[in-house]
GROMACS .gro file of C-alpha atoms in nm:
model
  469
    1UNK     CA    1   6.003   6.601 -15.668
    2UNK     CA    2   6.343   6.663 -15.832
    3UNK     CA    3   6.523   6.497 -15.543
    4UNK     CA    4   6.290   6.198 -15.566
    5UNK     CA    5   6.352   6.169 -15.942
    6UNK     CA    6   6.729   6.186 -15.889
    7UNK     CA    7   6.703   5.922 -15.617
    8UNK     CA    8   6.498   5.699 -15.848
    9UNK     CA    9   6.741   5.742 -16.136
   10UNK     CA   10   7.035   5.661 -15.911
   11UNK     CA   11   6.868   5.347 -15.780
   12UNK     CA   12   6.780   5.240 -16.134
   13UNK     CA   13   7.135   5.291 -16.260
   14UNK     CA   14   7.272   5.099 -15.962
   15UNK     CA   15   7.028   4.815 -16.030
   16UNK     CA   16   7.130   4.804 -16.398
   17UNK     CA   17   7.498   4.799 -16.306
   18UNK     CA   18   7.442   4.528 -16.046
   19UNK     CA   19   7.244   4.320 -16.299
   20UNK     CA   20   7.522   4.351 -16.558
   21UNK     CA   21   7.786   4.242 -16.307
   22UNK     CA   22   7.569   3.952 -16.192
   23UNK     CA   23   7.512   3.842 -16.552
   24UNK     CA   24   7.885   3.852 -16.620
   25UNK     CA   25   7.956   3.650 -16.305
   26UNK     CA   26   7.683   3.401 -16.394
   27UNK     CA   27   7.800   3.349 -16.752
   28UNK     CA   28   8.163   3.317 -16.650
   29UNK     CA   29   8.073   2.990 -16.476
   30UNK     CA   30   7.921   2.834 -16.788
   31UNK     CA   31   8.095   2.996 -17.086
   32UNK     CA   32   8.423   2.823 -17.185
   33UNK     CA   33   8.738   3.001 -17.082
   34UNK     CA   34   8.838   3.118 -17.430
   35UNK     CA   35   8.489   3.240 -17.518
   36UNK     CA   36   8.456   3.423 -17.186
   37UNK     CA   37   8.793   3.589 -17.243
   38UNK     CA   38   8.693   3.701 -17.591
   39UNK     CA   39   8.358   3.824 -17.462
   40UNK     CA   40   8.525   4.041 -17.202
   41UNK     CA   41   8.768   4.214 -17.440
   42UNK     CA   42   8.537   4.506 -17.527
   43UNK     CA   43   8.455   4.552 -17.161
   44UNK     CA   44   8.828   4.571 -17.082
   45UNK     CA   45   8.876   4.861 -17.327
   46UNK     CA   46   8.582   5.042 -17.171
   47UNK     CA   47   8.724   4.969 -16.829
   48UNK     CA   48   9.061   5.114 -16.935
   49UNK     CA   49   8.892   5.430 -17.063
   50UNK     CA   50   8.698   5.470 -16.743
   51UNK     CA   51   9.009   5.401 -16.540
   52UNK     CA   52   9.199   5.663 -16.742
   53UNK     CA   53   8.932   5.926 -16.685
   54UNK     CA   54   8.937   5.861 -16.312
   55UNK     CA   55   9.309   5.799 -16.239
   56UNK     CA   56   9.490   5.952 -16.533
   57UNK     CA   57   9.735   5.804 -16.780
   58UNK     CA   58   9.954   5.644 -16.513
   59UNK     CA   59   9.668   5.443 -16.377
   60UNK     CA   60   9.565   5.319 -16.722
   61UNK     CA   61   9.926   5.230 -16.805
   62UNK     CA   62   9.948   5.023 -16.488
   63UNK     CA   63   9.629   4.841 -16.584
   64UNK     CA   64   9.765   4.768 -16.933
   65UNK     CA   65  10.090   4.640 -16.786
   66UNK     CA   66   9.894   4.406 -16.559
   67UNK     CA   67   9.704   4.273 -16.860
   68UNK     CA   68  10.031   4.217 -17.049
   69UNK     CA   69  10.177   4.032 -16.750
   70UNK     CA   70   9.874   3.803 -16.732
   71UNK     CA   71   9.905   3.735 -17.106
   72UNK     CA   72  10.274   3.649 -17.073
   73UNK     CA   73  10.197   3.422 -16.780
   74UNK     CA   74   9.932   3.244 -16.985
   75UNK     CA   75  10.180   3.192 -17.269
   76UNK     CA   76  10.443   3.065 -17.031
   77UNK     CA   77  10.198   2.819 -16.871
   78UNK     CA   78  10.117   2.678 -17.215
   79UNK     CA   79  10.476   2.560 -17.274
   80UNK     CA   80  10.485   2.181 -17.328
   81UNK     CA   81  10.755   1.929 -17.423
   82UNK     CA   82  10.826   1.886 -17.796
   83UNK     CA   83  10.601   1.632 -17.971
   84UNK     CA   84  10.723   1.275 -18.010
   85UNK     CA   85  10.850   1.137 -18.339
   86UNK     CA   86  10.576   0.888 -18.428
   87UNK     CA   87  10.765   0.751 -18.727
   88UNK     CA   88  11.063   0.657 -18.511
   89UNK     CA   89  10.845   0.496 -18.243
   90UNK     CA   90  10.643   0.294 -18.496
   91UNK     CA   91  10.964   0.133 -18.621
   92UNK     CA   92  11.038  -0.009 -18.275
   93UNK     CA   93  10.926  -0.353 -18.163
   94UNK     CA   94  10.617  -0.345 -17.942
   95UNK     CA   95  10.439  -0.600 -17.723
   96UNK     CA   96  10.095  -0.450 -17.768
   97UNK     CA   97   9.824  -0.710 -17.820
   98UNK     CA   98   9.517  -0.604 -18.010
   99UNK     CA   99   9.177  -0.707 -17.881
  100UNK     CA  100   9.096  -1.062 -17.992
  101UNK     CA  101   8.767  -1.078 -18.174
  102UNK     CA  102   8.515  -1.341 -18.073
  103UNK     CA  103   8.431  -1.595 -18.347
  104UNK     CA  104   8.126  -1.477 -18.536
  105UNK     CA  105   7.906  -1.632 -18.800
  106UNK     CA  106   7.961  -1.507 -19.154
  107UNK     CA  107   7.718  -1.544 -19.442
  108UNK     CA  108   7.977  -1.727 -19.650
  109UNK     CA  109   7.986  -2.006 -19.388
  110UNK     CA  110   7.646  -2.139 -19.497
  111UNK     CA  111   7.789  -2.427 -19.700
  112UNK     CA  112   8.018  -2.543 -19.419
  113UNK     CA  113   7.732  -2.521 -19.169
  114UNK     CA  114   7.509  -2.723 -19.398
  115UNK     CA  115   7.766  -2.996 -19.461
  116UNK     CA  116   7.862  -3.022 -19.093
  117UNK     CA  117   7.512  -3.101 -18.965
  118UNK     CA  118   7.592  -3.461 -18.877
  119UNK     CA  119   7.913  -3.363 -18.697
  120UNK     CA  120   7.738  -3.096 -18.492
  121UNK     CA  121   7.736  -3.138 -18.115
  122UNK     CA  122   7.373  -3.028 -18.102
  123UNK     CA  123   7.275  -3.300 -18.353
  124UNK     CA  124   7.424  -3.575 -18.140
  125UNK     CA  125   7.274  -3.435 -17.822
  126UNK     CA  126   6.921  -3.477 -17.969
  127UNK     CA  127   7.008  -3.792 -18.160
  128UNK     CA  128   6.825  -4.035 -17.928
  129UNK     CA  129   6.500  -3.839 -17.945
  130UNK     CA  130   6.542  -3.779 -18.318
  131UNK     CA  131   6.611  -4.143 -18.407
  132UNK     CA  132   6.317  -4.256 -18.190
  133UNK     CA  133   6.082  -4.033 -18.385
  134UNK     CA  134   6.230  -4.144 -18.716
  135UNK     CA  135   6.194  -4.514 -18.629
  136UNK     CA  136   5.835  -4.450 -18.525
  137UNK     CA  137   5.773  -4.287 -18.863
  138UNK     CA  138   5.921  -4.592 -19.039
  139UNK     CA  139   5.696  -4.820 -18.830
  140UNK     CA  140   5.390  -4.614 -18.925
  141UNK     CA  141   5.481  -4.640 -19.294
  142UNK     CA  142   5.521  -5.019 -19.273
  143UNK     CA  143   5.193  -5.057 -19.085
  144UNK     CA  144   5.026  -4.829 -19.337
  145UNK     CA  145   5.131  -5.062 -19.618
  146UNK     CA  146   5.025  -5.384 -19.437
  147UNK     CA  147   4.704  -5.271 -19.269
  148UNK     CA  148   4.423  -5.135 -19.490
  149UNK     CA  149   4.228  -5.032 -19.182
  150UNK     CA  150   4.516  -4.801 -19.084
  151UNK     CA  151   4.506  -4.651 -19.431
  152UNK     CA  152   4.141  -4.563 -19.381
  153UNK     CA  153   4.212  -4.416 -19.039
  154UNK     CA  154   4.507  -4.205 -19.163
  155UNK     CA  155   4.304  -4.083 -19.459
  156UNK     CA  156   4.059  -3.926 -19.214
  157UNK     CA  157   4.328  -3.736 -19.022
  158UNK     CA  158   4.351  -3.365 -19.088
  159UNK     CA  159   4.652  -3.135 -19.060
  160UNK     CA  160   4.442  -2.865 -18.895
  161UNK     CA  161   4.518  -2.968 -18.531
  162UNK     CA  162   4.892  -2.960 -18.596
  163UNK     CA  163   4.860  -2.627 -18.775
  164UNK     CA  164   4.667  -2.478 -18.483
  165UNK     CA  165   4.897  -2.612 -18.211
  166UNK     CA  166   5.215  -2.544 -18.408
  167UNK     CA  167   5.193  -2.175 -18.324
  168UNK     CA  168   5.163  -2.247 -17.952
  169UNK     CA  169   5.455  -2.491 -17.970
  170UNK     CA  170   5.665  -2.229 -18.148
  171UNK     CA  171   5.590  -1.975 -17.877
  172UNK     CA  172   5.689  -2.220 -17.605
  173UNK     CA  173   6.019  -2.293 -17.777
  174UNK     CA  174   6.091  -1.925 -17.837
  175UNK     CA  175   6.015  -1.830 -17.476
  176UNK     CA  176   6.231  -2.118 -17.352
  177UNK     CA  177   6.525  -2.018 -17.571
  178UNK     CA  178   6.490  -1.647 -17.492
  179UNK     CA  179   6.487  -1.718 -17.120
  180UNK     CA  180   6.806  -1.921 -17.152
  181UNK     CA  181   6.970  -1.651 -17.365
  182UNK     CA  182   6.888  -1.388 -17.104
  183UNK     CA  183   7.077  -1.596 -16.848
  184UNK     CA  184   7.365  -1.635 -17.094
  185UNK     CA  185   7.377  -1.259 -17.159
  186UNK     CA  186   7.347  -1.184 -16.789
  187UNK     CA  187   7.648  -1.403 -16.718
  188UNK     CA  188   7.853  -1.228 -16.986
  189UNK     CA  189   7.761  -0.887 -16.846
  190UNK     CA  190   7.852  -0.995 -16.494
  191UNK     CA  191   8.189  -1.126 -16.605
  192UNK     CA  192   8.253  -0.807 -16.801
  193UNK     CA  193   8.163  -0.601 -16.493
  194UNK     CA  194   8.409  -0.803 -16.288
  195UNK     CA  195   8.683  -0.751 -16.548
  196UNK     CA  196   8.624  -0.374 -16.533
  197UNK     CA  197   8.634  -0.375 -16.153
  198UNK     CA  198   8.954  -0.584 -16.150
  199UNK     CA  199   9.124  -0.330 -16.373
  200UNK     CA  200   8.997  -0.043 -16.158
  201UNK     CA  201   9.122  -0.214 -15.841
  202UNK     CA  202   9.454  -0.275 -16.015
  203UNK     CA  203   9.484   0.099 -16.076
  204UNK     CA  204   9.407   0.166 -15.709
  205UNK     CA  205   9.666  -0.086 -15.590
  206UNK     CA  206   9.945   0.041 -15.815
  207UNK     CA  207   9.876   0.402 -15.724
  208UNK     CA  208   9.819   0.376 -15.350
  209UNK     CA  209   9.987   0.064 -15.207
  210UNK     CA  210  10.356   0.004 -15.151
  211UNK     CA  211  10.596  -0.285 -15.100
  212UNK     CA  212  10.491  -0.639 -15.017
  213UNK     CA  213  10.137  -0.529 -14.935
  214UNK     CA  214  10.099  -0.418 -15.296
  215UNK     CA  215  10.252  -0.739 -15.433
  216UNK     CA  216  10.036  -0.972 -15.223
  217UNK     CA  217   9.723  -0.783 -15.325
  218UNK     CA  218   9.818  -0.803 -15.693
  219UNK     CA  219   9.886  -1.177 -15.664
  220UNK     CA  220   9.549  -1.250 -15.505
  221UNK     CA  221   9.369  -1.024 -15.750
  222UNK     CA  222   9.529  -1.193 -16.051
  223UNK     CA  223   9.415  -1.533 -15.918
  224UNK     CA  224   9.063  -1.424 -15.831
  225UNK     CA  225   8.905  -1.479 -16.180
  226UNK     CA  226   9.041  -1.834 -16.205
  227UNK     CA  227   8.933  -1.918 -15.851
  228UNK     CA  228   8.585  -1.778 -15.917
  229UNK     CA  229   8.547  -1.966 -16.246
  230UNK     CA  230   8.650  -2.295 -16.083
  231UNK     CA  231   8.396  -2.225 -15.809
  232UNK     CA  232   8.120  -2.184 -16.069
  233UNK     CA  233   8.211  -2.488 -16.280
  234UNK     CA  234   8.159  -2.860 -16.222
  235UNK     CA  235   8.398  -3.147 -16.271
  236UNK     CA  236   8.361  -3.348 -16.592
  237UNK     CA  237   8.584  -3.647 -16.674
  238UNK     CA  238   8.635  -3.561 -17.042
  239UNK     CA  239   8.676  -3.185 -17.037
  240UNK     CA  240   8.814  -3.137 -16.687
  241UNK     CA  241   8.950  -3.443 -16.510
  242UNK     CA  242   9.145  -3.215 -16.273
  243UNK     CA  243   9.032  -2.946 -16.031
  244UNK     CA  244   9.156  -2.658 -16.249
  245UNK     CA  245   9.187  -2.637 -16.626
  246UNK     CA  246   9.522  -2.576 -16.795
  247UNK     CA  247   9.431  -2.215 -16.873
  248UNK     CA  248   9.338  -2.150 -16.512
  249UNK     CA  249   9.661  -2.302 -16.383
  250UNK     CA  250   9.862  -2.096 -16.633
  251UNK     CA  251   9.692  -1.777 -16.517
  252UNK     CA  252   9.777  -1.855 -16.150
  253UNK     CA  253  10.128  -1.990 -16.205
  254UNK     CA  254  10.381  -1.861 -15.950
  255UNK     CA  255  10.138  -1.627 -15.771
  256UNK     CA  256  10.015  -1.817 -15.465
  257UNK     CA  257  10.230  -1.939 -15.178
  258UNK     CA  258  10.175  -2.227 -14.940
  259UNK     CA  259  10.026  -1.990 -14.682
  260UNK     CA  260   9.765  -1.884 -14.938
  261UNK     CA  261   9.681  -2.236 -15.056
  262UNK     CA  262   9.650  -2.355 -14.695
  263UNK     CA  263   9.361  -2.113 -14.647
  264UNK     CA  264   9.202  -2.180 -14.986
  265UNK     CA  265   9.205  -2.559 -14.945
  266UNK     CA  266   9.039  -2.533 -14.605
  267UNK     CA  267   8.777  -2.285 -14.728
  268UNK     CA  268   8.412  -2.361 -14.810
  269UNK     CA  269   8.402  -2.075 -15.061
  270UNK     CA  270   8.737  -2.004 -15.224
  271UNK     CA  271   8.659  -1.682 -15.415
  272UNK     CA  272   8.499  -1.533 -15.104
  273UNK     CA  273   8.811  -1.630 -14.909
  274UNK     CA  274   9.022  -1.444 -15.166
  275UNK     CA  275   8.804  -1.136 -15.111
  276UNK     CA  276   8.843  -1.162 -14.734
  277UNK     CA  277   9.221  -1.203 -14.769
  278UNK     CA  278   9.241  -0.888 -14.982
  279UNK     CA  279   9.027  -0.706 -14.727
  280UNK     CA  280   9.265  -0.810 -14.449
  281UNK     CA  281   9.564  -0.674 -14.644
  282UNK     CA  282   9.383  -0.345 -14.703
  283UNK     CA  283   9.305  -0.316 -14.332
  284UNK     CA  284   9.667  -0.392 -14.241
  285UNK     CA  285   9.811  -0.138 -14.486
  286UNK     CA  286   9.590   0.152 -14.385
  287UNK     CA  287   9.644   0.097 -14.013
  288UNK     CA  288  10.022   0.069 -14.045
  289UNK     CA  289  10.135   0.412 -13.921
  290UNK     CA  290  10.496   0.364 -14.025
  291UNK     CA  291  10.402   0.261 -14.379
  292UNK     CA  292  10.165   0.555 -14.419
  293UNK     CA  293  10.419   0.800 -14.282
  294UNK     CA  294  10.679   0.671 -14.527
  295UNK     CA  295  10.430   0.680 -14.812
  296UNK     CA  296  10.341   1.045 -14.756
  297UNK     CA  297  10.697   1.160 -14.684
  298UNK     CA  298  10.682   1.213 -14.308
  299UNK     CA  299  10.921   0.932 -14.230
  300UNK     CA  300  11.172   1.048 -14.488
  301UNK     CA  301  11.180   1.404 -14.352
  302UNK     CA  302  11.217   1.283 -13.995
  303UNK     CA  303  10.952   1.524 -13.867
  304UNK     CA  304  10.584   1.531 -13.791
  305UNK     CA  305  10.322   1.657 -14.031
  306UNK     CA  306  10.186   2.007 -14.002
  307UNK     CA  307   9.817   2.055 -13.934
  308UNK     CA  308   9.740   2.121 -14.299
  309UNK     CA  309   9.950   1.823 -14.411
  310UNK     CA  310   9.766   1.604 -14.162
  311UNK     CA  311   9.432   1.713 -14.305
  312UNK     CA  312   9.547   1.637 -14.659
  313UNK     CA  313   9.680   1.295 -14.557
  314UNK     CA  314   9.364   1.211 -14.365
  315UNK     CA  315   9.143   1.300 -14.663
  316UNK     CA  316   9.362   1.094 -14.897
  317UNK     CA  317   9.357   0.792 -14.667
  318UNK     CA  318   8.979   0.800 -14.630
  319UNK     CA  319   8.927   0.833 -15.004
  320UNK     CA  320   9.177   0.559 -15.093
  321UNK     CA  321   9.045   0.303 -14.846
  322UNK     CA  322   8.682   0.373 -14.936
  323UNK     CA  323   8.759   0.316 -15.303
  324UNK     CA  324   8.941  -0.010 -15.229
  325UNK     CA  325   8.656  -0.135 -15.011
  326UNK     CA  326   8.405  -0.049 -15.286
  327UNK     CA  327   8.599  -0.272 -15.525
  328UNK     CA  328   8.578  -0.565 -15.283
  329UNK     CA  329   8.207  -0.503 -15.240
  330UNK     CA  330   8.161  -0.519 -15.616
  331UNK     CA  331   8.352  -0.849 -15.628
  332UNK     CA  332   8.116  -0.993 -15.369
  333UNK     CA  333   7.812  -0.872 -15.563
  334UNK     CA  334   7.936  -1.022 -15.891
  335UNK     CA  335   8.019  -1.352 -15.723
  336UNK     CA  336   7.671  -1.373 -15.569
  337UNK     CA  337   7.502  -1.293 -15.900
  338UNK     CA  338   7.706  -1.561 -16.080
  339UNK     CA  339   7.615  -1.815 -15.812
  340UNK     CA  340   7.250  -1.725 -15.862
  341UNK     CA  341   7.276  -1.820 -16.231
  342UNK     CA  342   7.446  -2.151 -16.155
  343UNK     CA  343   7.224  -2.254 -15.865
  344UNK     CA  344   6.890  -2.159 -16.022
  345UNK     CA  345   6.730  -2.287 -16.340
  346UNK     CA  346   6.431  -2.233 -16.564
  347UNK     CA  347   6.124  -2.368 -16.380
  348UNK     CA  348   6.106  -2.745 -16.422
  349UNK     CA  349   5.733  -2.743 -16.494
  350UNK     CA  350   5.789  -2.510 -16.789
  351UNK     CA  351   6.066  -2.727 -16.935
  352UNK     CA  352   5.873  -3.050 -16.882
  353UNK     CA  353   5.555  -2.918 -17.042
  354UNK     CA  354   5.752  -2.795 -17.343
  355UNK     CA  355   5.920  -3.136 -17.377
  356UNK     CA  356   5.590  -3.325 -17.350
  357UNK     CA  357   5.416  -3.094 -17.595
  358UNK     CA  358   5.700  -3.129 -17.844
  359UNK     CA  359   5.718  -3.509 -17.813
  360UNK     CA  360   5.342  -3.562 -17.863
  361UNK     CA  361   5.334  -3.318 -18.154
  362UNK     CA  362   5.625  -3.492 -18.329
  363UNK     CA  363   5.509  -3.850 -18.257
  364UNK     CA  364   5.166  -3.783 -18.407
  365UNK     CA  365   5.309  -3.605 -18.710
  366UNK     CA  366   5.365  -3.929 -18.913
  367UNK     CA  367   4.997  -4.026 -18.875
  368UNK     CA  368   4.895  -3.694 -19.028
  369UNK     CA  369   5.142  -3.696 -19.317
  370UNK     CA  370   5.160  -4.063 -19.420
  371UNK     CA  371   4.845  -4.063 -19.633
  372UNK     CA  372   4.938  -3.755 -19.835
  373UNK     CA  373   5.316  -3.797 -19.857
  374UNK     CA  374   5.347  -4.180 -19.853
  375UNK     CA  375   5.713  -4.284 -19.799
  376UNK     CA  376   5.828  -3.922 -19.835
  377UNK     CA  377   5.678  -3.869 -19.492
  378UNK     CA  378   5.985  -4.031 -19.329
  379UNK     CA  379   6.250  -3.773 -19.437
  380UNK     CA  380   6.002  -3.490 -19.376
  381UNK     CA  381   5.948  -3.606 -19.018
  382UNK     CA  382   6.323  -3.646 -18.968
  383UNK     CA  383   6.400  -3.291 -19.083
  384UNK     CA  384   6.113  -3.126 -18.897
  385UNK     CA  385   6.193  -3.307 -18.572
  386UNK     CA  386   6.562  -3.219 -18.605
  387UNK     CA  387   6.483  -2.848 -18.641
  388UNK     CA  388   6.247  -2.838 -18.341
  389UNK     CA  389   6.459  -3.059 -18.113
  390UNK     CA  390   6.772  -2.851 -18.171
  391UNK     CA  391   6.586  -2.528 -18.089
  392UNK     CA  392   6.485  -2.679 -17.757
  393UNK     CA  393   6.833  -2.815 -17.692
  394UNK     CA  394   7.005  -2.482 -17.755
  395UNK     CA  395   6.798  -2.341 -17.468
  396UNK     CA  396   6.913  -2.626 -17.243
  397UNK     CA  397   7.279  -2.577 -17.332
  398UNK     CA  398   7.305  -2.202 -17.277
  399UNK     CA  399   7.087  -2.207 -16.966
  400UNK     CA  400   7.398  -2.259 -16.752
  401UNK     CA  401   7.658  -2.047 -16.934
  402UNK     CA  402   7.941  -2.124 -16.691
  403UNK     CA  403   7.908  -2.497 -16.758
  404UNK     CA  404   7.861  -2.511 -17.134
  405UNK     CA  405   8.167  -2.736 -17.142
  406UNK     CA  406   7.947  -3.008 -16.990
  407UNK     CA  407   7.709  -2.982 -17.284
  408UNK     CA  408   7.940  -2.973 -17.584
  409UNK     CA  409   8.270  -3.146 -17.492
  410UNK     CA  410   8.520  -3.159 -17.775
  411UNK     CA  411   8.327  -2.917 -17.993
  412UNK     CA  412   8.579  -2.634 -17.969
  413UNK     CA  413   8.304  -2.409 -17.834
  414UNK     CA  414   8.339  -2.495 -17.466
  415UNK     CA  415   8.453  -2.144 -17.376
  416UNK     CA  416   8.142  -1.985 -17.524
  417UNK     CA  417   8.155  -1.685 -17.290
  418UNK     CA  418   8.524  -1.625 -17.371
  419UNK     CA  419   8.599  -1.644 -17.000
  420UNK     CA  420   8.901  -1.873 -16.991
  421UNK     CA  421   9.049  -1.682 -17.283
  422UNK     CA  422   9.044  -1.367 -17.067
  423UNK     CA  423   9.228  -1.515 -16.768
  424UNK     CA  424   9.581  -1.470 -16.904
  425UNK     CA  425   9.489  -1.121 -17.029
  426UNK     CA  426   9.369  -1.022 -16.682
  427UNK     CA  427   9.688  -1.159 -16.526
  428UNK     CA  428   9.893  -0.937 -16.755
  429UNK     CA  429   9.674  -0.633 -16.684
  430UNK     CA  430   9.708  -0.680 -16.309
  431UNK     CA  431  10.082  -0.744 -16.294
  432UNK     CA  432  10.197  -0.493 -16.554
  433UNK     CA  433  10.399  -0.218 -16.383
  434UNK     CA  434  10.344   0.057 -16.636
  435UNK     CA  435  10.336   0.360 -16.587
  436UNK     CA  436  10.647   0.283 -16.381
  437UNK     CA  437  10.945   0.401 -16.588
  438UNK     CA  438  11.227   0.170 -16.469
  439UNK     CA  439  11.370  -0.020 -16.771
  440UNK     CA  440  11.347  -0.364 -16.609
  441UNK     CA  441  10.981  -0.299 -16.523
  442UNK     CA  442  10.904  -0.201 -16.880
  443UNK     CA  443  11.090  -0.488 -17.047
  444UNK     CA  444  10.943  -0.767 -16.832
  445UNK     CA  445  10.588  -0.631 -16.866
  446UNK     CA  446  10.548  -0.670 -16.491
  447UNK     CA  447  10.482  -1.045 -16.504
  448UNK     CA  448  10.666  -1.104 -16.177
  449UNK     CA  449  10.654  -1.019 -15.809
  450UNK     CA  450  10.884  -0.753 -15.663
  451UNK     CA  451  10.899  -0.562 -15.335
  452UNK     CA  452  11.072  -0.272 -15.505
  453UNK     CA  453  10.915   0.063 -15.421
  454UNK     CA  454  10.844   0.266 -15.732
  455UNK     CA  455  10.627   0.566 -15.796
  456UNK     CA  456  10.371   0.521 -16.074
  457UNK     CA  457  10.381   0.900 -16.123
  458UNK     CA  458  10.749   0.910 -16.220
  459UNK     CA  459  10.653   0.950 -16.586
  460UNK     CA  460  10.476   1.275 -16.496
  461UNK     CA  461  10.786   1.416 -16.325
  462UNK     CA  462  10.987   1.321 -16.633
  463UNK     CA  463  10.735   1.502 -16.851
  464UNK     CA  464  10.750   1.814 -16.632
  465UNK     CA  465  11.130   1.817 -16.631
  466UNK     CA  466  11.124   1.808 -17.010
  467UNK     CA  467  10.875   2.093 -17.017
  468UNK     CA  468  11.094   2.307 -16.790
  469UNK     CA  469  11.391   2.258 -17.021
   0.00000   0.00000   0.00000
């Protein structure tokens, strides 16, 4: 029995010790480094005591020395360059452009909005329908004065039918406008997604590509938003008598050569052709053995890669090309979604029924109001029809967000999605060479084409050299 008890106690103590070690190993994966270090301090003192009892003072001294060495190594690894002088840098001239805010309605604009009703683009778009209803109201008033029989008929009309159907008409108008706004918001989200993907692809190109392959990719990428927008928009003699707008031409200035335009002019789908051209450059770059060897240093050393170096290079090439191809896939998806918005519309039957319902409701309104309001019925009909017609028209205008310029030419609100305003910004984001550290690349903001090979990570080597000093 005593041997069995000793065996049980030994197994229990071993299980407790194993559980404690497992708990420490488990928590070390989740507890932050500093907290884990502080949590282990008491255990280290116990460990030193145990080590001393087993191996003597020499063994414990060696353990303490090892701990001191690790602490000194940690302090040495924490050495960083001295902080920058923010006051001195803030006094220097910068080219940083803050984000431009979109025009928004403010409550203090109510007076201007009220006084500018008759100069509103929406007012003149519904003017034919509005004036027709107003003239009909005037005709009803004149007939009401000249025909006693009409007076008797109008006196028997009740406002109950219009009150009952007014709710249904309001729902139709709200659903119509909400559907159009969803398309408008969808277009803005798609364009924002494309902007994000362009910037991500820009990062990939600057970090992974070299030489003329990099420059040609950047040129095509900077032109892609303008080409896509022109593909989605229609010609209009007032707003756009030419194929491209001035802002689009400015964003593409000096980036495309005759060899590029020869392909684009012969293409059925220009933005898709741009995507295929970028894909061809990616394929060429990653199958160019000499370029890859030079990029990863093999060509400069004049020797072949070791097995481990080959594995590292192979993994990097697979990752880089997969990321670049994912960007092109996203461009294709965004282009297809934008085409879906342009080529589809709210069902015609829904729009026609709403228009018919609204017209009948407004044309019969004077007959209901003339007996009770007399001549005052005319301005009431004018105002009520204006409010309802404009609600319907807003839904028509924003239904095709890429072609709002066709709906409100000369209003100053043609670029409602703020798309053309972003073209020059995207060009600068794509062609900017930072974080390259060469002075001529910093001063010119990268708004040019160069076949100069530079390493975007040079700033990091500069930082490390400062830290070593």
